[in-house]
Amino acid sequence: MNNYNIEDILKEISQNFKNFTTEIENIESMESLYVLKTKYLGSKSFIINVLSNIKNLPNDLKPVVGKEANIVKKQIEQKINDKEKYFKSLQFEQELLKERIDLTLPGTKLNIGRKHIISQVIEEIEEIFIGMGFNIAEGPEVETEYYNFEALNTPEDHPARSLHDTFFISENILLRTQTSPVQIRYMEKNKPPIYIISPGKVYRRDYDISHIPMFTQIEGLVVDYGINFRNLKWILEKFVHEIFGKERKVRFRPHYFPFTEPSAEVDVSCNICNGKGCRTCGGSGWLEILGAGMVDPNLYKYVGYNADEISGFAFGMGIERICMLKFGINDIRLFYENDLRFINQF
Ligand code: DAH
């Protein structure tokens, strides 16, 4: 016990602290700071050793050594903490530098999608008819033979059925070949007055420059009291003038459809030759745009209407064809090849 010399102990403590201060000055990384921390504050470090040996000191030395060792220990801790903070802030600054955004760099181009030309034209046509008081109706693309043919006055042995190259799903279920079944579905659920158009996809087994297996039609149906052919003419002329321009002439040509009587095909004067006749219109001066007619009273039997009280007209058009004529496109297949050079023109 007697060999303890307080002077020596205190000297040693202060020497240890001096060593520490010179060493920490030269520390340049967090890793070496941690090594230093273990060296000066770890369980085998000098100062911890002094502190745990205090119990063995003579009583009068205990408070002096204890006080001094604790002061030094605190200072070491303080300096290590300060250094640690300093390294952390350095690290943070470096991360900020790495993540810095250069606002002067040019942006990356985003390809924003746009509405397909067919959708655009459907919307344009919808707006024209909504403006005349029509509503929009919808029907299923997977249909029954009943709605697609039978209730449209086209019984099984009817020659018009073979004009449609139908995709059958099962015996009586098919992909609708026209939007006309919506006429029946709508009349079943609603009473006149009816003023609707119904856009949608239709399907036929066809593929060439003017036919594709899936295309788009818009059906129109008006049923009300006292509706006549002049009303049909007025509405369709108005439509043609809105979609193609006021200068275009409209012609009704007698035709046949199973569900209208009388029926007509509607032509618009050729915009290339102004009606004189050219290659686009096949020399006739006219371009066919849609089918129409007075609703055949026979249809009313299927939906429980009294044909003596009401009358109506219907029309149907292919949207791709309207687009082709409107924009001078000569191959219907272009609409669905997804070639952006084509699609982005509209
Ligand atoms: N559904 C007919 C077709 O696809 C087009 C049509 C013609 C619809 C006359 C009609 C109409 O509503 O009255 O060829």
Short mmCIF file of C-alpha atoms and ligand atoms in Angstrom, two decimals:
data_model
loop_
_atom_site.label_atom_id
_atom_site.label_comp_id
_atom_site.label_asym_id
_atom_site.label_seq_id
_atom_site.Cartn_x
_atom_site.Cartn_y
_atom_site.Cartn_z
CA MET A 1 0.00 0.00 0.00
CA ASN A 2 2.82 2.33 0.84
CA ASN A 3 4.36 2.29 -2.59
CA TYR A 4 1.62 4.46 -3.96
CA ASN A 5 2.94 7.85 -4.85
CA ILE A 6 0.24 10.35 -5.55
CA GLU A 7 2.52 12.58 -7.59
CA ASP A 8 3.43 9.71 -9.89
CA ILE A 9 -0.16 8.64 -10.32
CA LEU A 10 -1.31 12.13 -11.21
CA LYS A 11 1.63 12.54 -13.58
CA GLU A 12 0.77 9.30 -15.27
CA ILE A 13 -2.84 10.40 -15.63
CA SER A 14 -1.88 13.70 -17.14
CA GLN A 15 0.69 12.03 -19.40
CA ASN A 16 -2.03 9.66 -20.59
CA PHE A 17 -4.24 12.62 -21.37
CA LYS A 18 -1.42 14.38 -23.24
CA ASN A 19 -0.79 11.28 -25.32
CA PHE A 20 -4.46 11.11 -26.06
CA THR A 21 -4.66 14.74 -27.18
CA THR A 22 -1.73 14.41 -29.58
CA GLU A 23 -3.11 11.17 -31.00
CA ILE A 24 -6.63 12.51 -31.53
CA GLU A 25 -5.21 15.50 -33.38
CA ASN A 26 -3.90 13.12 -36.04
CA ILE A 27 -7.06 11.04 -36.38
CA GLU A 28 -8.50 11.34 -39.88
CA SER A 29 -11.31 8.85 -40.05
CA MET A 30 -14.22 7.57 -38.04
CA GLU A 31 -12.69 4.08 -38.04
CA SER A 32 -9.44 5.18 -36.44
CA LEU A 33 -11.43 7.33 -34.00
CA TYR A 34 -13.18 4.19 -32.79
CA VAL A 35 -9.84 2.41 -32.41
CA LEU A 36 -8.62 5.37 -30.36
CA LYS A 37 -11.78 5.29 -28.28
CA THR A 38 -11.19 1.65 -27.37
CA LYS A 39 -7.57 2.45 -26.58
CA TYR A 40 -8.39 5.31 -24.16
CA LEU A 41 -11.84 4.39 -22.83
CA GLY A 42 -12.10 0.62 -23.41
CA SER A 43 -12.10 -1.87 -20.54
CA LYS A 44 -8.36 -2.33 -20.86
CA SER A 45 -7.57 1.38 -21.16
CA PHE A 46 -5.33 3.17 -18.70
CA ILE A 47 -7.98 5.46 -17.30
CA ILE A 48 -10.55 2.72 -16.76
CA ASN A 49 -7.82 0.71 -15.12
CA VAL A 50 -7.02 3.58 -12.74
CA LEU A 51 -10.69 4.02 -11.91
CA SER A 52 -11.29 0.35 -11.20
CA ASN A 53 -8.17 0.19 -9.06
CA ILE A 54 -9.20 3.07 -6.82
CA LYS A 55 -10.64 0.64 -4.34
CA ASN A 56 -7.14 -0.68 -3.72
CA LEU A 57 -5.72 2.79 -2.92
CA PRO A 58 -5.22 4.09 0.57
CA ASN A 59 -8.31 5.99 1.68
CA ASP A 60 -6.71 9.45 1.61
CA LEU A 61 -5.68 9.01 -2.04
CA LYS A 62 -8.98 7.66 -3.26
CA PRO A 63 -10.81 11.03 -3.67
CA VAL A 64 -7.83 12.80 -5.25
CA VAL A 65 -7.12 10.11 -7.82
CA GLY A 66 -10.79 9.45 -8.37
CA LYS A 67 -11.52 13.10 -9.01
CA GLU A 68 -8.57 13.57 -11.38
CA ALA A 69 -9.20 10.33 -13.28
CA ASN A 70 -12.87 11.20 -13.71
CA ILE A 71 -12.07 14.67 -15.01
CA VAL A 72 -9.65 13.22 -17.53
CA LYS A 73 -12.10 10.51 -18.53
CA LYS A 74 -14.81 13.13 -19.12
CA GLN A 75 -12.44 15.23 -21.19
CA ILE A 76 -11.47 12.25 -23.29
CA GLU A 77 -15.14 11.41 -23.82
CA GLN A 78 -15.89 15.02 -24.72
CA LYS A 79 -13.10 15.21 -27.27
CA ILE A 80 -14.07 11.90 -28.83
CA ASN A 81 -17.70 13.02 -29.05
CA ASP A 82 -16.68 16.31 -30.65
CA LYS A 83 -14.52 14.54 -33.17
CA GLU A 84 -17.29 12.05 -33.90
CA LYS A 85 -19.73 14.89 -34.55
CA TYR A 86 -17.19 16.54 -36.80
CA PHE A 87 -16.73 13.37 -38.90
CA LYS A 88 -20.50 12.88 -39.12
CA SER A 89 -21.04 16.39 -40.41
CA LEU A 90 -18.25 15.85 -42.94
CA GLN A 91 -19.93 12.64 -44.08
CA PHE A 92 -23.27 14.41 -44.36
CA GLU A 93 -21.78 17.18 -46.45
CA GLN A 94 -20.20 14.64 -48.77
CA GLU A 95 -23.52 12.86 -49.18
CA LEU A 96 -25.21 16.15 -49.97
CA LEU A 97 -22.58 16.86 -52.58
CA LYS A 98 -23.10 13.45 -54.14
CA GLU A 99 -26.85 13.89 -54.24
CA ARG A 100 -26.75 17.44 -55.50
CA ILE A 101 -29.12 18.08 -58.39
CA ASP A 102 -27.81 20.12 -61.25
CA LEU A 103 -30.78 22.25 -62.18
CA THR A 104 -29.04 23.50 -65.29
CA LEU A 105 -28.99 20.03 -66.90
CA PRO A 106 -31.54 19.55 -69.68
CA GLY A 107 -34.60 17.48 -68.63
CA THR A 108 -35.39 13.97 -69.84
CA LYS A 109 -38.21 13.86 -72.36
CA LEU A 110 -41.34 12.15 -71.08
CA ASN A 111 -43.48 10.46 -73.67
CA ILE A 112 -46.97 11.42 -72.66
CA GLY A 113 -49.70 9.25 -74.13
CA ARG A 114 -52.56 10.70 -76.10
CA LYS A 115 -55.99 9.65 -77.21
CA HIS A 116 -56.06 7.36 -80.22
CA ILE A 117 -57.54 9.00 -83.30
CA ILE A 118 -60.51 6.62 -83.21
CA SER A 119 -61.29 7.67 -79.62
CA GLN A 120 -60.94 11.32 -80.59
CA VAL A 121 -63.40 10.96 -83.47
CA ILE A 122 -65.86 8.96 -81.32
CA GLU A 123 -65.81 11.83 -78.82
CA GLU A 124 -66.29 14.39 -81.57
CA ILE A 125 -69.31 12.47 -82.93
CA GLU A 126 -70.72 12.00 -79.43
CA GLU A 127 -70.53 15.72 -78.86
CA ILE A 128 -72.34 16.48 -82.10
CA PHE A 129 -75.22 14.18 -81.17
CA ILE A 130 -75.30 15.18 -77.49
CA GLY A 131 -75.67 18.72 -78.81
CA MET A 132 -78.84 17.57 -80.60
CA GLY A 133 -80.28 16.02 -77.43
CA PHE A 134 -79.10 12.41 -77.81
CA ASN A 135 -77.93 10.14 -74.97
CA ILE A 136 -75.11 7.60 -75.09
CA ALA A 137 -76.03 3.91 -74.69
CA GLU A 138 -73.83 0.83 -74.43
CA GLY A 139 -74.19 -2.86 -75.13
CA PRO A 140 -72.07 -6.01 -74.76
CA GLU A 141 -69.51 -7.06 -77.36
CA VAL A 142 -70.23 -10.72 -76.65
CA GLU A 143 -73.80 -11.09 -77.87
CA THR A 144 -76.45 -13.68 -78.46
CA GLU A 145 -77.70 -14.60 -81.90
CA TYR A 146 -81.05 -13.31 -80.77
CA TYR A 147 -79.93 -9.68 -80.31
CA ASN A 148 -77.37 -9.62 -83.11
CA PHE A 149 -79.68 -11.14 -85.76
CA GLU A 150 -83.09 -12.50 -84.83
CA ALA A 151 -84.63 -9.52 -83.06
CA LEU A 152 -83.14 -7.35 -85.81
CA ASN A 153 -85.41 -9.07 -88.30
CA THR A 154 -82.66 -11.37 -89.52
CA PRO A 155 -83.85 -14.98 -88.94
CA GLU A 156 -81.54 -17.93 -89.37
CA ASP A 157 -82.22 -18.53 -93.05
CA HIS A 158 -82.02 -14.84 -93.91
CA PRO A 159 -79.44 -14.13 -96.66
CA ALA A 160 -78.16 -11.07 -94.79
CA ARG A 161 -76.66 -13.35 -92.13
CA SER A 162 -74.10 -14.69 -94.54
CA LEU A 163 -72.95 -11.15 -95.34
CA HIS A 164 -71.59 -10.97 -91.84
CA ASP A 165 -68.62 -13.23 -91.32
CA THR A 166 -69.40 -13.91 -87.72
CA PHE A 167 -67.04 -15.06 -84.98
CA PHE A 168 -69.01 -17.64 -83.00
CA ILE A 169 -68.12 -18.37 -79.38
CA SER A 170 -70.62 -21.19 -78.98
CA GLU A 171 -73.80 -22.16 -80.76
CA ASN A 172 -75.84 -19.07 -79.91
CA ILE A 173 -73.14 -16.79 -78.56
CA LEU A 174 -71.05 -14.62 -80.86
CA LEU A 175 -68.97 -11.47 -81.07
CA ARG A 176 -71.41 -8.83 -82.27
CA THR A 177 -71.00 -8.02 -85.94
CA GLN A 178 -72.69 -4.64 -85.57
CA THR A 179 -73.79 -2.18 -82.88
CA SER A 180 -77.44 -2.59 -83.98
CA PRO A 181 -78.26 -5.09 -81.16
CA VAL A 182 -78.04 -2.12 -78.77
CA GLN A 183 -81.24 -0.85 -80.46
CA ILE A 184 -83.16 -3.88 -79.20
CA ARG A 185 -81.52 -3.94 -75.77
CA TYR A 186 -82.25 -0.26 -75.25
CA MET A 187 -85.87 -0.46 -76.45
CA GLU A 188 -86.49 -3.45 -74.17
CA LYS A 189 -85.53 -1.38 -71.15
CA ASN A 190 -86.87 2.06 -72.14
CA LYS A 191 -90.02 3.59 -73.54
CA PRO A 192 -90.15 6.26 -76.28
CA PRO A 193 -89.08 8.99 -76.69
CA ILE A 194 -85.67 7.47 -77.48
CA TYR A 195 -82.76 9.48 -78.83
CA ILE A 196 -79.53 7.52 -78.46
CA ILE A 197 -76.23 6.83 -80.11
CA SER A 198 -74.11 3.83 -79.16
CA PRO A 199 -70.43 3.62 -80.01
CA GLY A 200 -68.48 0.38 -79.67
CA LYS A 201 -66.34 -2.38 -81.09
CA VAL A 202 -67.71 -4.90 -83.58
CA TYR A 203 -66.13 -8.03 -85.06
CA ARG A 204 -66.09 -9.71 -88.45
CA ARG A 205 -63.87 -12.31 -90.07
CA ASP A 206 -62.34 -9.97 -92.62
CA TYR A 207 -58.87 -8.62 -93.35
CA ASP A 208 -57.78 -6.41 -96.20
CA ILE A 209 -57.08 -2.78 -97.06
CA SER A 210 -60.60 -1.73 -96.03
CA HIS A 211 -61.60 -4.50 -93.57
CA ILE A 212 -60.19 -5.60 -90.22
CA PRO A 213 -61.54 -8.22 -87.78
CA MET A 214 -62.23 -5.65 -85.07
CA PHE A 215 -63.52 -2.20 -85.88
CA THR A 216 -65.72 0.51 -84.44
CA GLN A 217 -69.28 1.51 -85.19
CA ILE A 218 -71.67 4.13 -83.93
CA GLU A 219 -75.31 3.20 -83.93
CA GLY A 220 -78.08 5.78 -83.80
CA LEU A 221 -81.70 5.25 -82.83
CA VAL A 222 -84.63 7.62 -82.57
CA VAL A 223 -88.12 6.41 -81.64
CA ASP A 224 -90.81 8.94 -80.83
CA TYR A 225 -94.30 10.02 -81.81
CA GLY A 226 -94.54 11.13 -85.44
CA ILE A 227 -90.92 10.57 -86.51
CA ASN A 228 -90.46 10.52 -90.29
CA PHE A 229 -87.80 10.25 -92.97
CA ARG A 230 -87.35 14.03 -93.17
CA ASN A 231 -86.25 14.03 -89.51
CA LEU A 232 -83.65 11.39 -90.38
CA LYS A 233 -82.41 13.46 -93.32
CA TRP A 234 -82.14 16.61 -91.24
CA ILE A 235 -80.20 14.94 -88.43
CA LEU A 236 -77.75 13.20 -90.77
CA GLU A 237 -77.18 16.30 -92.91
CA LYS A 238 -76.48 18.27 -89.77
CA PHE A 239 -74.06 15.56 -88.64
CA VAL A 240 -72.21 15.48 -91.98
CA HIS A 241 -71.85 19.25 -92.02
CA GLU A 242 -70.45 19.25 -88.49
CA ILE A 243 -67.96 16.44 -89.02
CA PHE A 244 -66.87 17.06 -92.63
CA GLY A 245 -67.74 20.73 -93.19
CA LYS A 246 -70.71 22.79 -94.38
CA GLU A 247 -69.66 22.68 -98.05
CA ARG A 248 -70.22 18.92 -98.29
CA LYS A 249 -73.39 17.63 -100.00
CA VAL A 250 -75.36 14.64 -98.68
CA ARG A 251 -77.15 12.04 -100.79
CA PHE A 252 -79.54 9.28 -99.75
CA ARG A 253 -79.40 6.23 -101.98
CA PRO A 254 -82.02 3.44 -101.69
CA HIS A 255 -80.58 0.32 -100.10
CA TYR A 256 -81.57 -2.70 -98.05
CA PHE A 257 -81.08 -3.49 -94.37
CA PRO A 258 -83.15 -6.14 -92.58
CA PHE A 259 -84.09 -3.86 -89.70
CA THR A 260 -85.08 -0.70 -91.58
CA GLU A 261 -87.78 -0.05 -94.12
CA PRO A 262 -87.25 1.96 -96.23
CA SER A 263 -83.46 1.79 -96.01
CA ALA A 264 -80.81 4.03 -97.49
CA GLU A 265 -77.10 4.35 -97.81
CA VAL A 266 -75.87 7.85 -97.19
CA ASP A 267 -73.12 9.37 -99.29
CA VAL A 268 -71.15 12.56 -98.88
CA SER A 269 -69.79 14.51 -101.84
CA CYS A 270 -66.12 13.74 -102.57
CA ASN A 271 -63.81 16.38 -101.14
CA ILE A 272 -61.00 15.57 -103.56
CA CYS A 273 -62.91 16.31 -106.79
CA ASN A 274 -65.83 18.24 -105.33
CA GLY A 275 -68.31 15.82 -106.84
CA LYS A 276 -66.85 15.76 -110.37
CA GLY A 277 -65.52 12.22 -110.09
CA CYS A 278 -61.97 11.09 -109.33
CA ARG A 279 -59.98 8.04 -108.25
CA THR A 280 -60.84 8.43 -104.55
CA CYS A 281 -64.59 8.29 -105.18
CA GLY A 282 -64.31 5.79 -108.01
CA GLY A 283 -65.50 8.39 -110.52
CA SER A 284 -68.91 8.79 -108.90
CA GLY A 285 -68.26 12.05 -107.05
CA TRP A 286 -69.71 10.47 -103.88
CA LEU A 287 -68.31 8.60 -100.87
CA GLU A 288 -70.47 6.21 -98.86
CA ILE A 289 -70.42 6.95 -95.12
CA LEU A 290 -73.28 5.15 -93.42
CA GLY A 291 -76.43 3.06 -93.52
CA ALA A 292 -79.79 4.30 -92.28
CA GLY A 293 -83.53 3.94 -92.56
CA MET A 294 -86.89 3.99 -90.82
CA VAL A 295 -87.05 1.34 -88.08
CA ASP A 296 -88.89 -1.67 -89.53
CA PRO A 297 -92.16 -1.86 -87.49
CA ASN A 298 -91.52 -5.58 -87.16
CA LEU A 299 -88.80 -4.79 -84.60
CA TYR A 300 -91.30 -3.18 -82.25
CA LYS A 301 -92.96 -6.58 -81.75
CA TYR A 302 -89.77 -7.87 -80.13
CA VAL A 303 -89.70 -5.04 -77.59
CA GLY A 304 -93.41 -4.66 -76.86
CA TYR A 305 -94.00 -1.31 -78.57
CA ASN A 306 -97.21 -0.47 -80.41
CA ALA A 307 -96.15 0.18 -84.01
CA ASP A 308 -99.35 2.18 -84.63
CA GLU A 309 -98.40 4.75 -82.04
CA ILE A 310 -94.74 5.42 -82.62
CA SER A 311 -92.17 5.46 -85.40
CA GLY A 312 -88.45 5.87 -85.61
CA PHE A 313 -85.27 5.87 -87.59
CA ALA A 314 -81.86 4.29 -87.15
CA PHE A 315 -78.42 4.67 -88.61
CA GLY A 316 -75.04 3.01 -88.30
CA MET A 317 -71.58 4.06 -89.36
CA GLY A 318 -68.04 2.71 -89.26
CA ILE A 319 -65.77 5.09 -87.38
CA GLU A 320 -62.59 3.94 -89.11
CA ARG A 321 -64.20 4.72 -92.44
CA ILE A 322 -65.27 8.19 -91.24
CA CYS A 323 -61.67 8.79 -90.10
CA MET A 324 -60.24 7.55 -93.39
CA LEU A 325 -62.42 9.97 -95.32
CA LYS A 326 -61.85 12.84 -92.91
CA PHE A 327 -58.06 12.55 -92.92
CA GLY A 328 -57.35 10.94 -96.31
CA ILE A 329 -56.10 7.60 -94.91
CA ASN A 330 -56.11 4.81 -97.48
CA ASP A 331 -55.47 1.66 -95.41
CA ILE A 332 -57.71 0.79 -92.44
CA ARG A 333 -55.02 -1.46 -90.96
CA LEU A 334 -52.90 1.58 -90.08
CA PHE A 335 -55.23 2.40 -87.17
CA TYR A 336 -54.25 -0.71 -85.23
CA GLU A 337 -50.58 -1.26 -86.11
CA ASN A 338 -49.55 1.01 -83.22
CA ASP A 339 -46.96 2.77 -85.33
CA LEU A 340 -46.35 5.99 -83.40
CA ARG A 341 -45.32 7.80 -86.57
CA PHE A 342 -48.90 7.31 -87.75
CA ILE A 343 -50.72 7.67 -84.43
CA ASN A 344 -48.90 10.82 -83.33
CA GLN A 345 -50.07 12.71 -86.39
CA PHE A 346 -53.48 13.18 -84.85
N1 DAH B 1 -75.65 -2.49 -88.81
C1 DAH B 1 -75.38 -2.10 -90.19
C2 DAH B 1 -74.07 -2.71 -90.64
O1 DAH B 1 -73.26 -3.05 -89.82
C3 DAH B 1 -75.31 -0.61 -90.32
C4 DAH B 1 -76.67 -0.02 -90.18
C5 DAH B 1 -77.43 0.22 -91.29
C6 DAH B 1 -77.16 0.32 -88.95
C7 DAH B 1 -78.70 0.78 -91.19
C8 DAH B 1 -78.42 0.90 -88.84
C9 DAH B 1 -79.17 1.12 -89.98
O2 DAH B 1 -78.94 1.23 -87.67
O3 DAH B 1 -80.40 1.67 -89.86
O4 DAH B 1 -73.83 -2.81 -91.79
#
